[in-house]
Amino acid sequence: MSSPGSPPLEVGFEGVVKRYGPVTALHDIDLRIGAGQFVVLLGPSGSGKSTLIRSLAGVERIDAGRLTLNGQAVADARRHLPPERRNLAMVFQDYALWPHLTALGNVCYALRRLRIGTADARGRAHEVLERVGLAGHADRYPHELSGGEQQRVALARAVVARPGLLLFDEPLSNLDADLRERLRVEISTLTRETGATAVYITHDQSEAFALADQIGVLEAGRLVQFGPPEDIYHRPANRFVARFTGLAGEMPGVVTRVSGDEVGITVSGCEVRGRHHGRLHQGDPVRVAIRPAAVRIGQPAPSAPGLTATVVDVAYRGRGYDHVVRCGDHMLTGIFDDRRHPRGARVVLDLAPSGCVAYPEDTDVPQTRNSREVTAVRIPA
Ligand code: ADP
């Protein structure tokens, strides 16, 4: 895009608390987002994602702590800068276009505060509409556009004034799978072209892994982990994060040795290796959280007995096959292999230590709807 914009904003949350009556929606959130970063906040329904992004936008008032943009407080217990003075734009789940304005009118509306001439504004709006593939739809009203087209207009409207911060509130949730994937790529490339800082909320872990420079995981109003996708995937801070970001399954075991952040664990009579977060000792009962990508299927060999399992289900996925296997009393899902292993086949599982994380048996977490549904997340390239 040709027109220069605001420099990207650095975002700070310092001990931010937000309550709705007796409900504490955000507990003491500390978070620093570097200028120009694309951050995805991931969590199940009710974890506080909307409250967090709405507080940042200035739509909600915080109860304690401080919110800063480029180090300047925009909200604390007394101060509250309104949304229009925060140099940001937001893309919503339900598009939120003005129904009485055309696509062009919606995009031009975002430029009204820049006090530029009508011809100039229309020129810039046209340029951005063309960038999102809607040059031919500029004169249509929202009800004359599909959901995906409306969201492209909303995206164009968000970026046209080149704000320093772009906020995305589950923008792909109302679109079907194929369109979701295409628009995700558009959001990613267009946002990075503008150079703006981006904060994006979602409950979809594959969306988070695909988009983010950094992922923050929210659990019941608390930020439980913040880091690059690779860290979240390989070193999930607790069982909740592990479950919510995609497991093949969990298996019980006993620690046989501890060496730095590596542990040996006996699982179903076999020694497997994994990682831990430093609180484990020899003899401790554990749960091993197993990533789907960590599991390789092999053939049983009498000379090298391994962790044996039975194939319960197999699904063709184009590039290969996803298997569900039963290992003792435990199911592991989303196990990929180039070859089809038929239902009922006895196989051996080879577990990569980088995808197995051991947690003390007593640290339980509630199952969330999303964590139960998650079966497989591929490691981002
Ligand atoms: P998410 O976006 O992750 O689904 P929310 O931020 O919407 O989570 O909600 C976090 C918590 O705050 C939930 O317990 C929710 O019920 C509560 N909550 C959100 N908005 C309100 C409100 N306006 N009044 C009362 N409680 C609310």
Short mmCIF file of C-alpha atoms and ligand atoms in Angstrom, two decimals:
data_model
loop_
_atom_site.label_atom_id
_atom_site.label_comp_id
_atom_site.label_asym_id
_atom_site.label_seq_id
_atom_site.Cartn_x
_atom_site.Cartn_y
_atom_site.Cartn_z
CA MET A 1 0.00 0.00 0.00
CA SER A 2 1.40 3.35 -0.99
CA SER A 3 0.25 5.89 1.65
CA PRO A 4 2.44 6.21 4.73
CA GLY A 5 0.79 5.40 8.05
CA SER A 6 1.38 5.70 11.77
CA PRO A 7 4.34 3.83 13.20
CA PRO A 8 3.33 0.57 14.89
CA LEU A 9 2.36 0.88 18.55
CA GLU A 10 3.96 -0.94 21.46
CA VAL A 11 1.27 -2.31 23.78
CA GLY A 12 1.57 -2.82 27.53
CA PHE A 13 -0.74 -4.47 30.06
CA GLU A 14 0.44 -3.94 33.63
CA GLY A 15 -1.53 -5.78 36.29
CA VAL A 16 -4.79 -5.22 34.39
CA VAL A 17 -7.94 -6.34 36.22
CA LYS A 18 -11.46 -6.24 34.84
CA ARG A 19 -14.56 -7.24 36.80
CA TYR A 20 -18.20 -7.57 35.85
CA GLY A 21 -19.95 -7.44 39.22
CA PRO A 22 -18.82 -10.57 41.09
CA VAL A 23 -17.08 -12.04 37.99
CA THR A 24 -13.40 -11.26 37.54
CA ALA A 25 -12.92 -11.55 33.78
CA LEU A 26 -9.23 -10.51 33.78
CA HIS A 27 -6.89 -11.31 36.67
CA ASP A 28 -3.75 -9.22 36.88
CA ILE A 29 -2.75 -9.40 33.21
CA ASP A 30 0.87 -8.49 32.45
CA LEU A 31 1.74 -8.47 28.79
CA ARG A 32 4.15 -6.54 26.58
CA ILE A 33 3.65 -6.59 22.82
CA GLY A 34 6.51 -5.23 20.74
CA ALA A 35 5.81 -2.70 17.96
CA GLY A 36 4.90 -4.47 14.72
CA GLN A 37 4.32 -7.87 16.32
CA PHE A 38 1.37 -10.08 15.38
CA VAL A 39 0.05 -11.51 18.64
CA VAL A 40 -2.75 -14.05 18.88
CA LEU A 41 -4.60 -14.50 22.18
CA LEU A 42 -5.96 -18.01 22.35
CA GLY A 43 -8.41 -19.45 24.84
CA PRO A 44 -11.70 -21.28 25.20
CA SER A 45 -15.03 -19.55 25.48
CA GLY A 46 -15.23 -17.49 28.68
CA SER A 47 -11.46 -17.24 29.17
CA GLY A 48 -11.48 -13.43 28.84
CA LYS A 49 -10.34 -12.90 25.24
CA SER A 50 -13.11 -10.46 24.30
CA THR A 51 -12.76 -8.56 27.56
CA LEU A 52 -9.03 -8.20 26.98
CA ILE A 53 -9.31 -6.94 23.41
CA ARG A 54 -12.27 -4.69 24.26
CA SER A 55 -10.28 -3.17 27.14
CA LEU A 56 -7.41 -2.51 24.76
CA ALA A 57 -9.79 -0.96 22.23
CA GLY A 58 -11.22 1.30 24.95
CA VAL A 59 -14.74 -0.14 24.74
CA GLU A 60 -14.42 -1.49 28.31
CA ARG A 61 -13.04 0.37 31.32
CA ILE A 62 -10.49 -1.51 33.40
CA ASP A 63 -10.80 -1.72 37.20
CA ALA A 64 -7.12 -1.84 38.14
CA GLY A 65 -3.68 -1.83 36.56
CA ARG A 66 -2.49 0.16 33.57
CA LEU A 67 -2.80 -0.10 29.81
CA THR A 68 -0.14 1.66 27.77
CA LEU A 69 0.45 2.45 24.11
CA ASN A 70 4.05 3.39 23.33
CA GLY A 71 4.62 3.68 27.07
CA GLN A 72 1.83 6.27 27.58
CA ALA A 73 -1.06 5.25 29.84
CA VAL A 74 -4.34 5.13 27.92
CA ALA A 75 -6.26 3.52 30.79
CA ASP A 76 -5.85 2.95 34.49
CA ALA A 77 -8.21 3.00 37.46
CA ARG A 78 -8.94 6.74 36.83
CA ARG A 79 -8.01 7.48 33.23
CA HIS A 80 -9.81 6.18 30.14
CA LEU A 81 -8.87 7.37 26.66
CA PRO A 82 -11.81 6.76 24.28
CA PRO A 83 -11.33 4.32 21.36
CA GLU A 84 -11.09 7.03 18.70
CA ARG A 85 -8.05 8.53 20.44
CA ARG A 86 -6.06 5.29 20.61
CA ASN A 87 -4.88 5.15 16.95
CA LEU A 88 -6.35 1.69 16.35
CA ALA A 89 -8.93 -0.07 14.21
CA MET A 90 -10.84 -3.27 14.83
CA VAL A 91 -12.22 -6.08 12.67
CA PHE A 92 -15.21 -7.86 14.20
CA GLN A 93 -16.65 -11.36 13.94
CA ASP A 94 -19.95 -10.02 12.53
CA TYR A 95 -18.24 -7.52 10.12
CA ALA A 96 -20.09 -4.51 11.66
CA LEU A 97 -20.34 -2.58 8.39
CA TRP A 98 -22.63 0.42 8.07
CA PRO A 99 -25.66 -1.01 6.23
CA HIS A 100 -26.60 2.31 4.62
CA LEU A 101 -23.14 2.86 3.11
CA THR A 102 -21.62 1.13 0.07
CA ALA A 103 -18.35 -0.79 0.33
CA LEU A 104 -16.55 2.36 -0.79
CA GLY A 105 -18.55 4.50 1.65
CA ASN A 106 -17.65 2.17 4.53
CA VAL A 107 -13.95 2.39 3.73
CA CYS A 108 -14.05 6.18 3.17
CA TYR A 109 -15.78 6.61 6.52
CA ALA A 110 -12.64 5.37 8.27
CA LEU A 111 -10.72 8.28 6.71
CA ARG A 112 -13.03 11.04 7.91
CA ARG A 113 -10.83 11.94 10.89
CA LEU A 114 -7.75 12.42 8.72
CA ARG A 115 -9.37 15.51 7.18
CA ILE A 116 -8.27 14.70 3.66
CA GLY A 117 -10.20 15.77 0.55
CA THR A 118 -13.06 13.65 -0.76
CA ALA A 119 -11.28 12.81 -4.01
CA ASP A 120 -8.15 11.78 -2.14
CA ALA A 121 -10.16 9.68 0.33
CA ARG A 122 -12.03 7.91 -2.47
CA GLY A 123 -8.73 7.26 -4.24
CA ARG A 124 -7.21 5.66 -1.14
CA ALA A 125 -10.36 3.66 -0.42
CA HIS A 126 -10.43 2.37 -4.01
CA GLU A 127 -6.79 1.37 -3.79
CA VAL A 128 -7.37 -0.66 -0.62
CA LEU A 129 -10.55 -2.25 -1.98
CA GLU A 130 -8.56 -3.30 -5.02
CA ARG A 131 -5.90 -4.74 -2.72
CA VAL A 132 -8.50 -6.99 -1.07
CA GLY A 133 -9.91 -8.05 -4.45
CA LEU A 134 -13.11 -5.97 -4.33
CA ALA A 135 -12.44 -3.25 -6.90
CA GLY A 136 -15.52 -4.31 -8.85
CA HIS A 137 -17.79 -4.26 -5.76
CA ALA A 138 -17.10 -0.73 -4.52
CA ASP A 139 -20.69 0.45 -5.13
CA ARG A 140 -22.42 -2.51 -3.50
CA TYR A 141 -24.14 -2.29 -0.14
CA PRO A 142 -23.30 -4.83 2.58
CA HIS A 143 -26.48 -6.84 1.94
CA GLU A 144 -25.34 -7.27 -1.67
CA LEU A 145 -22.04 -8.88 -0.55
CA SER A 146 -21.26 -12.39 0.71
CA GLY A 147 -19.93 -12.88 4.25
CA GLY A 148 -16.38 -13.23 2.98
CA GLU A 149 -16.71 -10.08 0.86
CA GLN A 150 -18.14 -8.14 3.79
CA GLN A 151 -15.20 -9.19 5.93
CA ARG A 152 -12.80 -8.03 3.18
CA VAL A 153 -14.52 -4.62 3.22
CA ALA A 154 -14.13 -4.57 7.01
CA LEU A 155 -10.45 -5.44 6.60
CA ALA A 156 -10.02 -2.65 4.02
CA ARG A 157 -11.81 -0.23 6.36
CA ALA A 158 -9.48 -1.21 9.22
CA VAL A 159 -6.24 -0.70 7.31
CA VAL A 160 -7.08 2.28 5.08
CA ALA A 161 -6.16 4.95 7.65
CA ARG A 162 -2.98 3.00 8.48
CA PRO A 163 -3.44 2.91 12.28
CA GLY A 164 -0.60 1.82 14.53
CA LEU A 165 -2.63 -1.04 16.03
CA LEU A 166 -5.05 -3.50 14.42
CA LEU A 167 -7.40 -5.55 16.58
CA PHE A 168 -9.14 -8.69 15.31
CA ASP A 169 -12.08 -10.16 17.24
CA GLU A 170 -12.51 -13.74 15.90
CA PRO A 171 -12.85 -12.38 12.34
CA LEU A 172 -13.05 -15.79 10.64
CA SER A 173 -15.60 -17.47 12.91
CA ASN A 174 -18.62 -16.85 10.67
CA LEU A 175 -17.00 -18.08 7.46
CA ASP A 176 -16.83 -21.60 6.07
CA ALA A 177 -13.59 -23.58 6.06
CA ASP A 178 -12.25 -22.87 2.59
CA LEU A 179 -12.93 -19.13 2.80
CA ARG A 180 -11.54 -19.03 6.32
CA GLU A 181 -8.18 -20.30 5.12
CA ARG A 182 -8.00 -17.78 2.25
CA LEU A 183 -9.03 -14.82 4.37
CA ARG A 184 -6.57 -15.86 7.08
CA VAL A 185 -3.75 -15.54 4.55
CA GLU A 186 -5.12 -12.13 3.44
CA ILE A 187 -5.22 -10.88 7.03
CA SER A 188 -1.71 -12.13 7.66
CA THR A 189 -0.15 -10.61 4.55
CA LEU A 190 -2.08 -7.34 4.57
CA THR A 191 -1.42 -6.71 8.27
CA ARG A 192 2.27 -7.37 7.83
CA GLU A 193 2.35 -5.09 4.76
CA THR A 194 0.96 -2.22 6.82
CA GLY A 195 3.57 -2.84 9.53
CA ALA A 196 0.96 -2.26 12.28
CA THR A 197 1.03 -4.12 15.58
CA ALA A 198 -1.78 -6.71 15.57
CA VAL A 199 -3.72 -8.34 18.41
CA TYR A 200 -6.00 -11.14 17.27
CA ILE A 201 -8.27 -13.26 19.46
CA THR A 202 -9.50 -16.75 18.66
CA HIS A 203 -10.51 -20.05 20.24
CA ASP A 204 -9.06 -21.93 17.24
CA GLN A 205 -5.56 -23.19 17.94
CA SER A 206 -4.72 -23.93 14.29
CA GLU A 207 -5.57 -20.32 13.39
CA ALA A 208 -3.34 -19.12 16.24
CA PHE A 209 -0.39 -21.28 15.17
CA ALA A 210 -0.75 -20.20 11.55
CA LEU A 211 -0.93 -16.45 12.21
CA ALA A 212 1.07 -15.55 15.26
CA ASP A 213 4.56 -14.23 15.90
CA GLN A 214 3.66 -14.73 19.57
CA ILE A 215 0.76 -16.60 21.17
CA GLY A 216 -0.77 -15.77 24.55
CA VAL A 217 -2.90 -18.51 26.11
CA LEU A 218 -5.74 -17.42 28.39
CA GLU A 219 -7.28 -19.69 30.99
CA ALA A 220 -10.13 -18.37 33.16
CA GLY A 221 -9.01 -14.74 32.89
CA ARG A 222 -5.32 -15.48 33.43
CA LEU A 223 -2.53 -15.31 30.89
CA VAL A 224 -0.93 -18.73 31.50
CA GLN A 225 1.69 -18.68 28.74
CA PHE A 226 3.07 -16.17 26.26
CA GLY A 227 5.66 -17.01 23.64
CA PRO A 228 6.43 -18.01 20.06
CA PRO A 229 4.20 -20.76 18.60
CA GLU A 230 7.09 -23.23 18.67
CA ASP A 231 7.52 -22.72 22.44
CA ILE A 232 3.82 -23.11 23.11
CA TYR A 233 3.82 -26.31 21.06
CA HIS A 234 7.00 -27.89 22.43
CA ARG A 235 7.00 -26.48 25.97
CA PRO A 236 3.36 -26.01 27.02
CA ALA A 237 3.42 -24.41 30.48
CA ASN A 238 0.74 -26.66 31.96
CA ARG A 239 -1.70 -29.42 31.06
CA PHE A 240 -4.37 -26.92 30.10
CA VAL A 241 -2.11 -25.33 27.48
CA ALA A 242 -1.02 -28.75 26.24
CA ARG A 243 -4.61 -29.94 25.86
CA PHE A 244 -5.87 -26.75 24.33
CA THR A 245 -3.16 -26.67 21.67
CA GLY A 246 -3.68 -30.19 20.36
CA LEU A 247 -2.81 -33.57 21.85
CA ALA A 248 -2.95 -37.08 20.44
CA GLY A 249 -3.80 -38.07 24.01
CA GLU A 250 -2.44 -38.46 27.54
CA MET A 251 -1.00 -41.58 29.16
CA PRO A 252 -0.11 -42.32 32.78
CA GLY A 253 3.44 -43.27 33.66
CA VAL A 254 6.10 -43.28 36.38
CA VAL A 255 9.33 -41.27 36.30
CA THR A 256 12.40 -43.50 36.10
CA ARG A 257 15.07 -40.82 35.77
CA VAL A 258 15.43 -37.04 35.59
CA SER A 259 18.21 -35.29 33.71
CA GLY A 260 17.86 -31.51 33.31
CA ASP A 261 14.60 -30.82 31.53
CA GLU A 262 14.45 -34.40 30.21
CA VAL A 263 12.78 -37.31 31.95
CA GLY A 264 12.58 -41.03 31.39
CA ILE A 265 9.12 -42.43 32.08
CA THR A 266 7.73 -45.95 32.13
CA VAL A 267 4.50 -45.94 30.12
CA SER A 268 2.61 -49.21 29.63
CA GLY A 269 5.75 -51.14 30.62
CA CYS A 270 7.96 -49.26 28.14
CA GLU A 271 10.55 -46.59 28.69
CA VAL A 272 9.78 -43.35 26.85
CA ARG A 273 11.60 -40.03 26.99
CA GLY A 274 9.99 -36.63 27.36
CA ARG A 275 10.30 -33.14 28.80
CA HIS A 276 9.16 -31.63 32.07
CA HIS A 277 9.05 -28.31 33.88
CA GLY A 278 11.39 -29.14 36.72
CA ARG A 279 9.11 -30.39 39.48
CA LEU A 280 9.50 -34.13 38.91
CA HIS A 281 11.54 -36.76 40.78
CA GLN A 282 12.23 -40.42 40.29
CA GLY A 283 9.18 -42.53 41.23
CA ASP A 284 6.64 -39.72 40.71
CA PRO A 285 3.40 -40.69 38.98
CA VAL A 286 2.84 -38.50 35.91
CA ARG A 287 0.60 -37.88 32.94
CA VAL A 288 2.43 -37.69 29.64
CA ALA A 289 0.82 -35.27 27.18
CA ILE A 290 1.60 -36.51 23.68
CA ARG A 291 1.54 -34.32 20.56
CA PRO A 292 0.23 -36.06 17.43
CA ALA A 293 3.34 -35.12 15.43
CA ALA A 294 5.53 -36.88 18.03
CA VAL A 295 4.09 -40.31 17.28
CA ARG A 296 5.48 -42.50 14.50
CA ILE A 297 3.96 -45.83 13.63
CA GLY A 298 6.28 -48.80 13.15
CA GLN A 299 5.94 -52.54 12.75
CA PRO A 300 6.39 -54.81 15.80
CA ALA A 301 9.81 -56.48 15.88
CA PRO A 302 10.54 -59.31 18.38
CA SER A 303 14.13 -58.08 18.81
CA ALA A 304 13.08 -54.57 19.90
CA PRO A 305 9.81 -54.62 21.81
CA GLY A 306 8.29 -51.13 21.98
CA LEU A 307 5.08 -49.43 22.97
CA THR A 308 2.50 -51.56 21.21
CA ALA A 309 -0.95 -50.42 20.14
CA THR A 310 -3.90 -51.53 18.04
CA VAL A 311 -5.29 -49.47 15.16
CA VAL A 312 -8.90 -48.54 15.93
CA ASP A 313 -9.64 -46.24 13.01
CA VAL A 314 -7.95 -44.89 9.91
CA ALA A 315 -8.98 -41.89 7.78
CA TYR A 316 -7.60 -40.94 4.37
CA ARG A 317 -6.31 -37.34 4.35
CA GLY A 318 -4.94 -36.93 0.82
CA ARG A 319 -1.28 -36.64 1.83
CA GLY A 320 -1.56 -39.80 3.91
CA TYR A 321 -3.61 -41.34 6.71
CA ASP A 322 -4.68 -40.26 10.17
CA HIS A 323 -4.92 -43.13 12.62
CA VAL A 324 -6.59 -43.63 15.97
CA VAL A 325 -4.81 -46.23 18.06
CA ARG A 326 -5.54 -47.87 21.41
CA CYS A 327 -2.58 -48.32 23.72
CA GLY A 328 -3.70 -50.23 26.82
CA ASP A 329 -6.78 -48.34 28.04
CA HIS A 330 -5.82 -45.12 26.26
CA MET A 331 -6.67 -43.75 22.85
CA LEU A 332 -4.27 -41.67 20.78
CA THR A 333 -5.76 -39.74 17.87
CA GLY A 334 -4.46 -37.89 14.82
CA ILE A 335 -1.46 -40.21 14.29
CA PHE A 336 -0.27 -39.52 10.76
CA ASP A 337 1.51 -41.96 8.48
CA ASP A 338 2.09 -42.11 4.71
CA ARG A 339 0.89 -45.68 4.74
CA ARG A 340 -2.49 -47.03 5.71
CA HIS A 341 -2.41 -49.31 8.75
CA PRO A 342 -5.67 -51.26 8.69
CA ARG A 343 -8.13 -51.40 11.58
CA GLY A 344 -7.13 -54.13 14.02
CA ALA A 345 -3.42 -54.07 13.02
CA ARG A 346 -0.90 -54.38 15.84
CA VAL A 347 1.69 -51.59 15.58
CA VAL A 348 4.58 -50.18 17.57
CA LEU A 349 4.61 -46.49 18.53
CA ASP A 350 7.82 -44.50 18.46
CA LEU A 351 7.48 -41.33 20.57
CA ALA A 352 9.75 -38.33 19.90
CA PRO A 353 10.84 -36.79 23.24
CA SER A 354 10.25 -33.24 21.92
CA GLY A 355 6.52 -33.94 21.65
CA CYS A 356 5.99 -35.63 25.02
CA VAL A 357 5.60 -33.48 28.14
CA ALA A 358 5.22 -35.02 31.60
CA TYR A 359 3.09 -33.32 34.27
CA PRO A 360 2.64 -34.39 37.88
CA GLU A 361 -0.40 -36.69 38.10
CA ASP A 362 -2.16 -34.44 40.60
CA THR A 363 -2.24 -31.27 38.46
CA ASP A 364 -5.59 -31.75 36.87
CA VAL A 365 -7.38 -29.18 34.73
CA PRO A 366 -10.99 -29.06 33.66
CA GLN A 367 -11.69 -30.37 30.19
CA THR A 368 -12.85 -27.56 27.90
CA ARG A 369 -15.06 -28.01 24.92
CA ASN A 370 -12.23 -27.09 22.60
CA SER A 371 -9.60 -29.25 24.25
CA ARG A 372 -11.81 -32.32 23.90
CA GLU A 373 -12.42 -31.59 20.25
CA VAL A 374 -8.80 -30.95 19.39
CA THR A 375 -7.15 -33.95 17.84
CA ALA A 376 -4.28 -32.80 15.71
CA VAL A 377 -2.25 -29.68 15.16
CA ARG A 378 0.66 -29.85 12.78
CA ILE A 379 3.84 -28.07 13.83
CA PRO A 380 4.03 -24.80 11.92
CA ALA A 381 6.81 -24.66 9.35
P1 ADP B 1 -14.24 -14.99 25.82
O1 ADP B 1 -14.15 -13.85 24.87
O2 ADP B 1 -12.93 -15.71 26.00
O3 ADP B 1 -15.34 -15.95 25.49
P2 ADP B 1 -15.26 -13.03 27.69
O4 ADP B 1 -14.22 -11.97 27.79
O5 ADP B 1 -16.44 -12.76 26.81
O6 ADP B 1 -14.56 -14.41 27.28
O7 ADP B 1 -15.82 -13.38 29.13
C1 ADP B 1 -14.99 -13.58 30.26
C2 ADP B 1 -15.86 -13.73 31.50
O8 ADP B 1 -16.53 -12.51 31.78
C3 ADP B 1 -16.93 -14.78 31.36
O9 ADP B 1 -17.11 -15.41 32.61
C4 ADP B 1 -18.16 -13.98 30.98
O10 ADP B 1 -19.34 -14.63 31.39
C5 ADP B 1 -17.93 -12.70 31.76
N1 ADP B 1 -18.54 -11.53 31.08
C6 ADP B 1 -18.19 -11.04 29.88
N2 ADP B 1 -18.92 -9.93 29.59
C7 ADP B 1 -19.74 -9.72 30.64
C8 ADP B 1 -20.74 -8.73 30.97
N3 ADP B 1 -20.99 -7.73 30.12
N4 ADP B 1 -21.38 -8.86 32.15
C9 ADP B 1 -21.10 -9.86 33.00
N5 ADP B 1 -20.16 -10.81 32.78
C10 ADP B 1 -19.50 -10.76 31.61
#
